[in-house]
Coordinates of C-alpha atoms in Angstrom, one line a residue:
M78 CA -8.7 0.8 -9.7
Y79 CA -7.5 0.9 -13.3
G80 CA -9.7 -1.9 -14.8
E81 CA -9.9 -5.6 -14.9
R82 CA -7.8 -5.8 -18.2
L83 CA -4.9 -4.1 -16.5
A84 CA -5.2 -6.4 -13.4
R85 CA -5.1 -9.5 -15.6
W86 CA -2.1 -8.2 -17.5
E87 CA -0.2 -7.4 -14.3
R88 CA -0.9 -10.9 -12.9
A89 CA 0.3 -12.5 -16.1
A90 CA 3.4 -10.3 -16.5
Q91 CA 4.5 -10.4 -12.9
W92 CA 7.0 -13.3 -13.0
P93 CA 8.3 -12.5 -16.5
M94 CA 9.1 -9.0 -15.3
V95 CA 10.9 -10.4 -12.3
V96 CA 13.0 -12.7 -14.5
A97 CA 13.8 -9.7 -16.8
A98 CA 14.9 -7.7 -13.8
V99 CA 17.2 -10.5 -12.6
V100 CA 18.7 -10.8 -16.0
F101 CA 19.2 -7.1 -16.2
L102 CA 20.9 -7.0 -12.8
A103 CA 23.1 -10.0 -13.6
S104 CA 24.3 -8.6 -16.9
Y105 CA 24.9 -5.2 -15.3
A106 CA 27.0 -6.8 -12.5
A107 CA 29.0 -9.0 -14.9
E108 CA 29.8 -6.0 -17.1
I109 CA 31.3 -4.1 -14.1
L110 CA 32.9 -6.8 -12.0
A111 CA 34.1 -9.3 -14.6
H112 CA 35.2 -6.6 -17.2
P113 CA 34.0 -9.0 -20.0
G114 CA 35.3 -8.4 -23.5
G115 CA 34.6 -9.8 -26.9
V116 CA 31.7 -12.3 -27.0
V117 CA 30.9 -12.1 -23.2
G118 CA 30.7 -8.3 -23.3
T119 CA 28.5 -8.4 -26.3
I120 CA 26.1 -10.9 -24.7
A121 CA 25.9 -8.8 -21.6
E122 CA 25.1 -5.7 -23.7
I123 CA 22.5 -7.6 -25.7
L124 CA 20.8 -9.0 -22.5
Q125 CA 20.5 -5.5 -21.1
R126 CA 18.9 -4.2 -24.3
V127 CA 16.5 -7.1 -24.5
T128 CA 15.4 -6.7 -21.0
W129 CA 14.9 -3.0 -21.6
V130 CA 12.7 -3.8 -24.5
A131 CA 10.6 -6.1 -22.2
F132 CA 10.3 -3.2 -19.7
A133 CA 9.2 -0.8 -22.5
V134 CA 6.6 -3.3 -23.9
D135 CA 5.2 -3.9 -20.4
Y136 CA 4.9 -0.1 -19.8
V137 CA 3.3 0.6 -23.2
V138 CA 0.7 -2.2 -22.8
R139 CA -0.2 -1.2 -19.3
I140 CA -0.7 2.5 -20.1
S141 CA -2.7 1.5 -23.2
I142 CA -5.2 -0.7 -21.4
A143 CA -5.4 1.2 -18.1
E144 CA -8.6 3.0 -17.2
N145 CA -8.1 6.6 -15.9
R146 CA -5.0 6.7 -18.0
W147 CA -3.7 10.1 -16.8
R148 CA -4.1 9.1 -13.1
W149 CA -2.2 5.9 -13.8
F150 CA 0.5 7.8 -15.5
W151 CA 1.1 10.2 -12.6
R152 CA 1.1 7.4 -10.1
H153 CA 3.6 5.2 -12.0
L154 CA 6.4 7.7 -12.8
L155 CA 8.9 5.1 -11.5
D156 CA 7.7 2.7 -14.2
L157 CA 8.4 5.4 -16.7
A158 CA 11.9 5.9 -15.3
I159 CA 12.6 2.2 -15.8
V160 CA 11.9 2.6 -19.5
A161 CA 13.4 6.1 -20.0
L162 CA 16.6 6.1 -18.0
P163 CA 18.5 3.4 -20.0
V164 CA 17.9 5.4 -23.2
F165 CA 20.5 7.9 -22.0
R166 CA 23.4 6.1 -23.5
P167 CA 26.3 6.0 -23.0
L168 CA 25.5 7.1 -19.4
R169 CA 26.1 3.7 -17.7
L170 CA 25.1 5.4 -14.5
M171 CA 21.5 5.5 -15.5
R172 CA 21.3 1.7 -15.1
F173 CA 21.7 2.2 -11.4
F174 CA 18.6 4.3 -11.2
T175 CA 16.8 1.9 -13.4
I176 CA 17.4 -0.9 -10.9
I177 CA 16.5 1.4 -7.9
A178 CA 13.2 2.1 -9.7
L179 CA 12.6 -1.7 -10.2
I180 CA 13.1 -2.2 -6.4
Q181 CA 10.6 0.5 -5.6
R182 CA 8.0 -0.7 -8.1
N183 CA 4.8 -2.1 -6.5
T184 CA 6.4 -1.7 -3.1
E185 CA 3.1 -1.5 -1.1
S186 CA 1.7 -4.7 -2.5
M187 CA 5.0 -6.5 -1.8
L188 CA 5.3 -5.3 1.7
R189 CA 1.9 -6.3 3.2
G190 CA 2.4 -9.2 5.4
R191 CA 6.1 -9.6 4.5
V192 CA 7.7 -6.5 5.9
A193 CA 10.8 -8.2 7.3
I194 CA 11.5 -10.2 4.2
Y195 CA 11.1 -7.2 1.9
T196 CA 13.2 -4.9 4.1
I197 CA 16.1 -7.3 4.2
G198 CA 15.9 -8.1 0.5
A199 CA 15.4 -4.6 -0.8
T200 CA 18.1 -3.2 1.4
A201 CA 20.7 -5.8 0.4
L202 CA 19.8 -5.3 -3.3
T203 CA 20.1 -1.5 -3.0
V204 CA 23.4 -1.7 -1.3
F205 CA 24.8 -4.1 -3.9
V206 CA 23.6 -2.1 -6.9
A207 CA 24.9 1.2 -5.4
A208 CA 28.3 -0.5 -4.8
L209 CA 28.4 -1.7 -8.4
A210 CA 27.5 1.8 -9.7
V211 CA 30.0 3.7 -7.5
Y212 CA 32.8 1.2 -8.2
D213 CA 32.1 1.6 -11.9
E214 CA 32.5 5.4 -11.6
E215 CA 35.4 5.5 -9.1
K216 CA 37.8 2.8 -10.4
G217 CA 40.8 4.5 -11.9
S218 CA 40.1 7.9 -10.3
N219 CA 42.8 7.6 -7.6
G220 CA 40.1 8.1 -5.0
P221 CA 39.7 6.2 -1.7
I222 CA 37.2 3.7 -3.3
S223 CA 39.6 1.5 -5.3
S224 CA 38.0 -2.0 -5.0
F225 CA 34.5 -3.5 -5.0
G226 CA 34.9 -4.3 -1.3
D227 CA 35.5 -0.6 -0.6
A228 CA 32.4 0.2 -2.6
V229 CA 30.3 -2.2 -0.6
W230 CA 31.5 -0.8 2.7
W231 CA 30.9 2.8 1.5
S232 CA 27.4 1.7 0.4
F233 CA 26.6 0.3 3.8
E234 CA 27.9 3.5 5.5
T235 CA 25.8 5.7 3.2
I236 CA 22.5 3.9 3.3
T237 CA 22.6 3.7 7.1
T238 CA 23.5 7.5 7.3
V239 CA 26.6 6.6 9.4
G240 CA 29.2 8.2 7.1
Y241 CA 32.5 7.5 8.7
G242 CA 34.3 9.5 6.0
D243 CA 36.9 6.8 5.3
Y244 CA 35.5 6.1 1.9
F245 CA 33.8 8.7 -0.3
P246 CA 33.3 9.3 -4.1
V247 CA 35.4 11.9 -5.8
T248 CA 33.9 11.8 -9.3
I249 CA 30.7 13.5 -10.4
G250 CA 29.1 10.2 -11.3
G251 CA 30.0 8.7 -8.0
R252 CA 28.5 11.6 -6.1
I253 CA 25.3 11.3 -8.2
V254 CA 25.2 7.6 -7.1
A255 CA 25.6 8.8 -3.5
V256 CA 22.7 11.2 -3.7
G257 CA 20.5 8.4 -5.3
L258 CA 21.5 6.0 -2.5
M259 CA 20.7 8.5 0.2
I260 CA 17.3 9.3 -1.2
G261 CA 16.6 5.6 -1.9
G262 CA 17.6 4.7 1.6
I263 CA 15.4 7.3 3.2
A264 CA 12.5 6.4 0.9
L265 CA 12.9 2.7 1.7
I266 CA 12.9 3.3 5.5
G267 CA 9.9 5.6 5.1
V268 CA 7.9 3.2 3.1
V269 CA 8.6 0.3 5.5
T270 CA 7.7 2.4 8.5
A271 CA 4.5 3.7 6.9
T272 CA 3.5 0.2 5.8
L273 CA 4.2 -1.3 9.2
A274 CA 2.1 1.4 10.9
S275 CA -0.7 0.8 8.4
W276 CA -0.6 -3.0 9.1
I277 CA -0.8 -2.4 12.9
V278 CA -3.7 0.0 12.5
Q279 CA -5.5 -2.5 10.2
R280 CA -5.0 -5.3 12.8
V281 CA -6.3 -3.1 15.6
S282 CA -9.3 -2.1 13.5
M283 CA -10.1 -5.7 12.7
E284 CA -10.1 -6.6 16.4
N285 CA -12.3 -3.7 17.2
E286 CA -14.7 -4.7 14.4
Q287 CA -14.8 -8.3 15.7
A288 CA -15.5 -7.1 19.3
T289 CA -18.2 -4.7 18.1
A290 CA -19.9 -7.5 16.0
A291 CA -19.9 -9.8 19.1
T292 CA -21.5 -7.0 21.2
E293 CA -24.2 -6.4 18.6
A294 CA -25.0 -10.1 18.4
Q295 CA -25.5 -10.2 22.2
V296 CA -27.8 -7.2 22.1
E297 CA -29.8 -8.7 19.3
A298 CA -30.1 -12.0 21.2
M299 CA -31.4 -10.1 24.3
R300 CA -33.9 -8.2 22.1
A301 CA -35.2 -11.4 20.6
E302 CA -35.6 -13.0 24.1
I303 CA -37.5 -9.9 25.5
A304 CA -39.8 -9.9 22.5
E305 CA -40.5 -13.6 23.1
L306 CA -41.3 -12.9 26.7
K307 CA -43.7 -10.1 25.7
D308 CA -45.6 -12.5 23.4
L309 CA -45.9 -15.0 26.1
L310 CA -47.3 -12.4 28.5
R311 CA -49.8 -11.2 26.0
A312 CA -51.0 -14.7 25.3
G313 CA -51.4 -15.4 29.1
Q314 CA -49.0 -18.3 29.0
P315 CA -46.7 -19.0 31.9
L316 CA -43.2 -17.7 31.6
P317 CA -40.4 -20.3 31.2
A318 CA -38.8 -21.3 34.4
T319 CA -35.5 -19.8 35.0
P320 CA -33.1 -22.1 36.9
V321 CA -32.1 -20.6 40.2
P322 CA -28.5 -21.4 41.3
P323 CA -28.3 -23.1 44.7
A324 CA -27.7 -20.9 47.6
E325 CA -24.3 -21.1 49.2
P326 CA -24.4 -22.5 52.8
G327 CA -24.2 -19.7 55.3
P328 CA -22.6 -19.8 58.8
R329 CA -24.2 -22.2 61.2
L330 CA -25.8 -20.7 64.3
T331 CA -25.5 -22.5 67.6
P332 CA -27.9 -21.8 70.5

């Protein structure tokens, strides 16, 4: 849709971007859970900045070589969010939305044929990242979420729209994470449902096309046979004998 150059770049950059996303997530999780200081904290911060540069370079290259550039821009706002959100330093919360954007990127192409795998993986990753973000915001706030385990339980409650009310964020940042998780959960369920419906419709359409093709082939074969019989009749040649099935024996009559 956007040119062969862009397609080649995306194929070449697919796995490097996956590795960059994993590094970004690992450094983000280490910074929150391990509370690294000194050299470890510096390394985690550097890794996040390096991966952000990789995301930015990928975005700039793709928008530069894409055909129908404005159309590509409007249809890839999540990719822009991946690049733009981490700039808002020192808002650590923005990293949560960056990872959510990474999860949603190229969702349709990932889902086709792998609905169950993607659903489980994307849901688990969203729950984990949301728990990290809300724990980062809520720790030390004297709220009900005081440990990472509490944050994981709250994340499961929120994304499934259960909402027991035993754990809830009290800080502004934590509530922003909650809103993002609610929207992300609804969007994930909607995308999975729509893609599954599309896959079912496609399979039914393929079966109908195969049945239609078989019927058309039979009709064409009958037309060819009728045309051959007409030619034989015009030429005065005898028609080919048609085998007659043997008659079934009837009831025997006795005088």
